[in-house]
Short mmCIF file of C-alpha atoms and ligand atoms in Angstrom, two decimals:
data_model
loop_
_atom_site.label_atom_id
_atom_site.label_comp_id
_atom_site.label_asym_id
_atom_site.label_seq_id
_atom_site.Cartn_x
_atom_site.Cartn_y
_atom_site.Cartn_z
CA MET A 284 0.00 0.00 0.00
CA PRO A 285 2.31 2.81 -1.22
CA VAL A 286 1.74 6.44 -0.29
CA ILE A 287 2.07 8.81 -3.26
CA LEU A 288 3.27 12.30 -2.33
CA GLY A 289 1.50 14.27 -5.04
CA THR A 290 3.48 17.49 -5.44
CA PRO A 291 7.11 18.40 -6.20
CA ARG A 292 6.74 21.90 -4.70
CA GLN A 293 9.64 23.23 -2.59
CA GLY A 294 8.44 23.58 1.01
CA ARG A 295 5.38 21.38 0.42
CA PHE A 296 3.29 20.74 3.54
CA SER A 297 1.94 17.62 1.85
CA GLU A 298 5.23 15.93 2.69
CA HIS A 299 4.37 16.11 6.41
CA VAL A 300 0.99 14.57 5.64
CA ALA A 301 2.52 11.80 3.51
CA ARG A 302 5.10 10.93 6.16
CA PHE A 303 2.46 10.89 8.90
CA VAL A 304 0.18 8.61 6.85
CA LEU A 305 3.14 6.39 5.94
CA ARG A 306 3.94 5.99 9.64
CA GLU A 307 0.35 5.08 10.49
CA VAL A 308 0.23 2.49 7.67
CA SER A 309 3.58 1.01 8.77
CA ARG A 310 2.14 0.37 12.24
CA ARG A 311 -0.33 -2.14 10.84
CA ASP A 312 0.61 -5.80 10.87
CA GLY A 313 0.85 -7.40 7.48
CA VAL A 314 0.69 -4.16 5.48
CA GLU A 315 3.74 -3.15 3.48
CA THR A 316 4.15 0.44 2.45
CA GLU A 317 6.62 2.86 0.93
CA LEU A 318 6.71 6.51 -0.02
CA ILE A 319 6.50 7.39 -3.70
CA ASP A 320 7.64 10.98 -4.12
CA ILE A 321 6.58 12.25 -7.54
CA ARG A 322 9.53 14.65 -7.42
CA GLU A 323 11.78 11.60 -7.82
CA ILE A 324 9.98 10.25 -10.89
CA HIS A 325 11.52 11.98 -13.87
CA LEU A 326 9.11 11.68 -16.74
CA PRO A 327 9.48 13.54 -20.03
CA ALA A 328 7.01 16.36 -20.68
CA ASN A 329 6.95 15.94 -24.46
CA ASP A 330 4.83 12.80 -24.38
CA ALA A 331 2.20 11.34 -22.07
CA GLY A 332 0.48 8.19 -20.91
CA GLU A 333 1.95 4.72 -21.03
CA ALA A 334 4.54 5.86 -23.61
CA ILE A 335 6.58 7.40 -20.77
CA LYS A 336 6.17 4.69 -18.13
CA ASP A 337 8.78 4.65 -15.33
CA ALA A 338 9.69 1.01 -14.72
CA ARG A 339 10.11 1.33 -10.96
CA PHE A 340 6.88 3.27 -10.38
CA SER A 341 5.01 0.88 -12.63
CA ALA A 342 6.35 -2.19 -10.76
CA THR A 343 5.43 -0.65 -7.39
CA VAL A 344 1.86 0.03 -8.49
CA ASP A 345 1.62 -3.41 -10.07
CA ARG A 346 2.59 -5.07 -6.77
CA ALA A 347 0.25 -2.93 -4.66
CA ASP A 348 -3.27 -3.90 -3.52
CA ALA A 349 -4.14 -0.28 -2.76
CA LEU A 350 -2.78 3.24 -3.19
CA ILE A 351 -2.93 6.23 -0.91
CA ILE A 352 -2.67 9.53 -2.79
CA VAL A 353 -1.74 12.67 -0.86
CA ALA A 354 -3.09 15.46 -3.05
CA PRO A 355 -2.67 19.15 -2.27
CA GLU A 356 -5.38 21.48 -3.49
CA TYR A 357 -4.04 23.83 -6.15
CA ASN A 358 -6.71 26.23 -7.45
CA HIS A 359 -9.34 23.68 -6.41
CA GLY A 360 -7.68 21.01 -8.55
CA TYR A 361 -4.80 18.54 -8.40
CA PRO A 362 -1.19 19.32 -9.30
CA GLY A 363 -0.54 18.80 -13.01
CA LEU A 364 2.53 16.70 -12.30
CA LEU A 365 0.49 14.28 -10.17
CA LYS A 366 -1.87 13.70 -13.09
CA HIS A 367 1.08 13.34 -15.49
CA VAL A 368 2.60 10.64 -13.26
CA LEU A 369 -0.72 8.82 -12.69
CA ASP A 370 -1.43 8.83 -16.43
CA SER A 371 1.75 6.85 -17.09
CA ASN A 372 0.13 3.61 -15.87
CA LEU A 373 -3.18 1.97 -16.62
CA LYS A 374 -3.52 -1.80 -16.30
CA GLU A 375 -1.50 -1.64 -13.07
CA TYR A 376 -4.44 0.11 -11.32
CA ILE A 377 -7.37 -2.01 -12.38
CA HIS A 378 -9.60 -3.36 -9.59
CA LYS A 379 -7.37 -1.92 -6.85
CA ALA A 380 -8.42 0.31 -3.98
CA VAL A 381 -7.47 3.97 -3.60
CA GLY A 382 -7.78 6.37 -0.69
CA ILE A 383 -7.17 10.10 -1.07
CA CYS A 384 -5.83 12.53 1.51
CA GLY A 385 -6.63 16.11 0.53
CA VAL A 386 -4.34 18.86 1.79
CA SER A 387 -5.19 22.55 1.82
CA ALA A 388 -4.09 25.82 3.32
CA GLY A 389 -7.78 26.73 3.48
CA PRO A 390 -10.53 25.36 5.71
CA PHE A 391 -12.01 22.64 3.48
CA GLY A 392 -9.42 19.90 3.91
CA GLY A 393 -8.74 19.50 0.22
CA ALA A 394 -12.39 18.50 -0.32
CA ARG A 395 -12.39 20.16 -3.73
CA VAL A 396 -9.25 18.44 -4.98
CA ILE A 397 -10.65 15.10 -3.78
CA GLU A 398 -13.92 15.65 -5.65
CA ASN A 399 -11.95 16.53 -8.78
CA MET A 400 -9.86 13.38 -8.51
CA LEU A 401 -12.80 10.97 -8.26
CA PRO A 402 -13.64 10.82 -11.98
CA VAL A 403 -9.95 10.36 -12.79
CA MET A 404 -9.68 7.48 -10.31
CA ARG A 405 -12.69 5.82 -11.89
CA GLU A 406 -11.23 6.08 -15.38
CA LEU A 407 -7.95 4.56 -14.19
CA GLY A 408 -9.86 1.51 -12.92
CA LEU A 409 -9.23 2.30 -9.27
CA VAL A 410 -11.98 1.79 -6.69
CA THR A 411 -12.49 4.70 -4.30
CA ILE A 412 -13.62 4.40 -0.69
CA PHE A 413 -16.17 6.51 1.16
CA TRP A 414 -13.69 7.88 3.66
CA ASP A 415 -10.97 10.48 2.95
CA GLY A 416 -8.15 12.18 4.78
CA ASN A 417 -8.89 15.91 5.08
CA PHE A 418 -6.00 18.08 6.21
CA SER A 419 -7.40 21.63 6.55
CA SER A 420 -5.20 24.62 7.37
CA VAL A 421 -2.33 22.16 7.11
CA GLN A 422 0.24 24.74 8.21
CA THR A 423 -1.28 24.48 11.71
CA VAL A 424 -1.50 20.67 11.81
CA PHE A 425 2.28 20.06 11.84
CA ASP A 426 5.23 22.05 13.12
CA ASP A 427 8.17 22.96 10.86
CA ARG A 428 9.81 19.58 11.47
CA GLY A 429 6.67 17.65 10.58
CA THR A 430 5.59 16.77 14.10
CA LEU A 431 1.84 16.27 14.33
CA LEU A 432 0.26 18.96 16.53
CA ASP A 433 -3.33 17.70 16.45
CA GLU A 434 -3.78 14.16 17.78
CA ALA A 435 -7.32 13.93 16.37
CA TYR A 436 -5.78 13.07 13.01
CA ILE A 437 -4.55 9.72 14.35
CA ARG A 438 -8.12 8.53 15.01
CA ARG A 439 -9.37 9.91 11.69
CA ILE A 440 -6.60 8.23 9.69
CA ASP A 441 -7.24 5.00 11.57
CA LYS A 442 -10.83 4.95 10.25
CA PHE A 443 -9.63 5.82 6.75
CA LEU A 444 -7.04 3.02 6.80
CA LYS A 445 -9.48 0.42 8.17
CA GLU A 446 -11.82 1.15 5.30
CA LEU A 447 -9.04 1.18 2.71
CA ILE A 448 -7.54 -2.10 3.94
CA TRP A 449 -10.99 -3.74 3.91
CA MET A 450 -11.55 -2.62 0.32
CA ALA A 451 -8.04 -3.72 -0.68
CA LYS A 452 -8.72 -7.22 0.70
CA VAL A 453 -12.11 -7.48 -0.99
CA LEU A 454 -10.67 -6.43 -4.35
CA ARG A 455 -7.69 -8.73 -4.03
CA HIS A 456 -10.06 -11.61 -3.37
CA GLY A 457 -12.05 -10.56 -6.43
CA ARG A 458 -8.99 -10.29 -8.69
CA GLU A 459 -7.75 -13.69 -7.60
CA ASN A 460 -11.02 -15.62 -7.47
CA ILE A 461 -13.78 -14.03 -9.50
CA SER A 462 -13.68 -14.18 -13.25
CA LEU A 463 -15.07 -11.35 -15.38
CA GLU A 464 -16.60 -13.84 -17.81
C1 LIG B 1590 -0.63 26.91 -7.27
C2 LIG B 1590 -1.28 26.80 -5.92
C3 LIG B 1590 -2.64 26.90 -5.82
C4 LIG B 1590 -3.28 26.78 -4.56
N1 LIG B 1590 -4.64 26.78 -4.48
C5 LIG B 1590 -5.25 26.56 -3.29
C6 LIG B 1590 -6.66 26.44 -3.20
O1 LIG B 1590 -7.37 26.45 -4.20
N2 LIG B 1590 -7.22 26.21 -1.98
C7 LIG B 1590 -6.46 26.12 -0.84
O2 LIG B 1590 -7.01 25.92 0.25
N3 LIG B 1590 -5.12 26.24 -0.89
C8 LIG B 1590 -4.49 26.42 -2.09
N4 LIG B 1590 -3.11 26.48 -2.17
C9 LIG B 1590 -2.34 26.31 -0.96
C10 LIG B 1590 -2.01 24.81 -0.75
O3 LIG B 1590 -3.18 24.07 -0.56
C11 LIG B 1590 -1.08 24.73 0.42
O4 LIG B 1590 0.20 25.11 -0.03
C12 LIG B 1590 -1.05 23.43 1.15
O5 LIG B 1590 0.02 23.50 2.06
C13 LIG B 1590 -0.91 22.17 0.31
O6 LIG B 1590 0.04 22.30 -0.70
P1 LIG B 1590 1.63 22.01 -0.50
O7 LIG B 1590 1.80 20.55 -0.19
O8 LIG B 1590 2.24 22.38 -1.83
O9 LIG B 1590 2.10 22.86 0.62
C14 LIG B 1590 -2.49 26.60 -3.40
C15 LIG B 1590 -1.09 26.51 -3.53
C16 LIG B 1590 -0.48 26.58 -4.77
C17 LIG B 1590 1.01 26.43 -4.89
#
């Protein structure tokens, strides 16, 4: 269950969110995770889609049962680079679970970026859950070193992860045992 840090921006607060979520996932028995930082995936900008697949990213998604996407809200949408990276895979996502953590400086916890991502998730073949991470006024949720200042997020992320892990197990069972024919 990799955690995708969805912005390359210098000084990104989403990195604190991604590292916090990664830590909470790592605490769960039997769940493997890793951080995928889209800043480290160097894709060309003069082509798009599966033509520019990064072998390592593709293999990580292929192995995963679920993805967690940490998406900052930029002008109510998602960062262009996040979409560019997500577009580089397709079959790797099909019938897998996805949970989204929205991050915003404003008060709505990235709700608008999450809503904008849902149709994209559907088209990629990912299955969304009915629980999100919402990190509002993120600059007040962590200190400069990334220490969590609001303990309530631990309980909220716990609920999010329980739901995501349940969906990941259901879909894995389906992929392995239920034919489409
Ligand atoms: C180009 C751009 C557009 C932004 N648009 C919004 C916005 O629509 N709503 C909002 O609450 N914050 C907005 N922000 C602030 C980010 O949500 C804020 O920086 C937050 O920390 C998450 O992004 P970060 O991980 O890059 O820090 C914007 C930031 C950038 C760089």
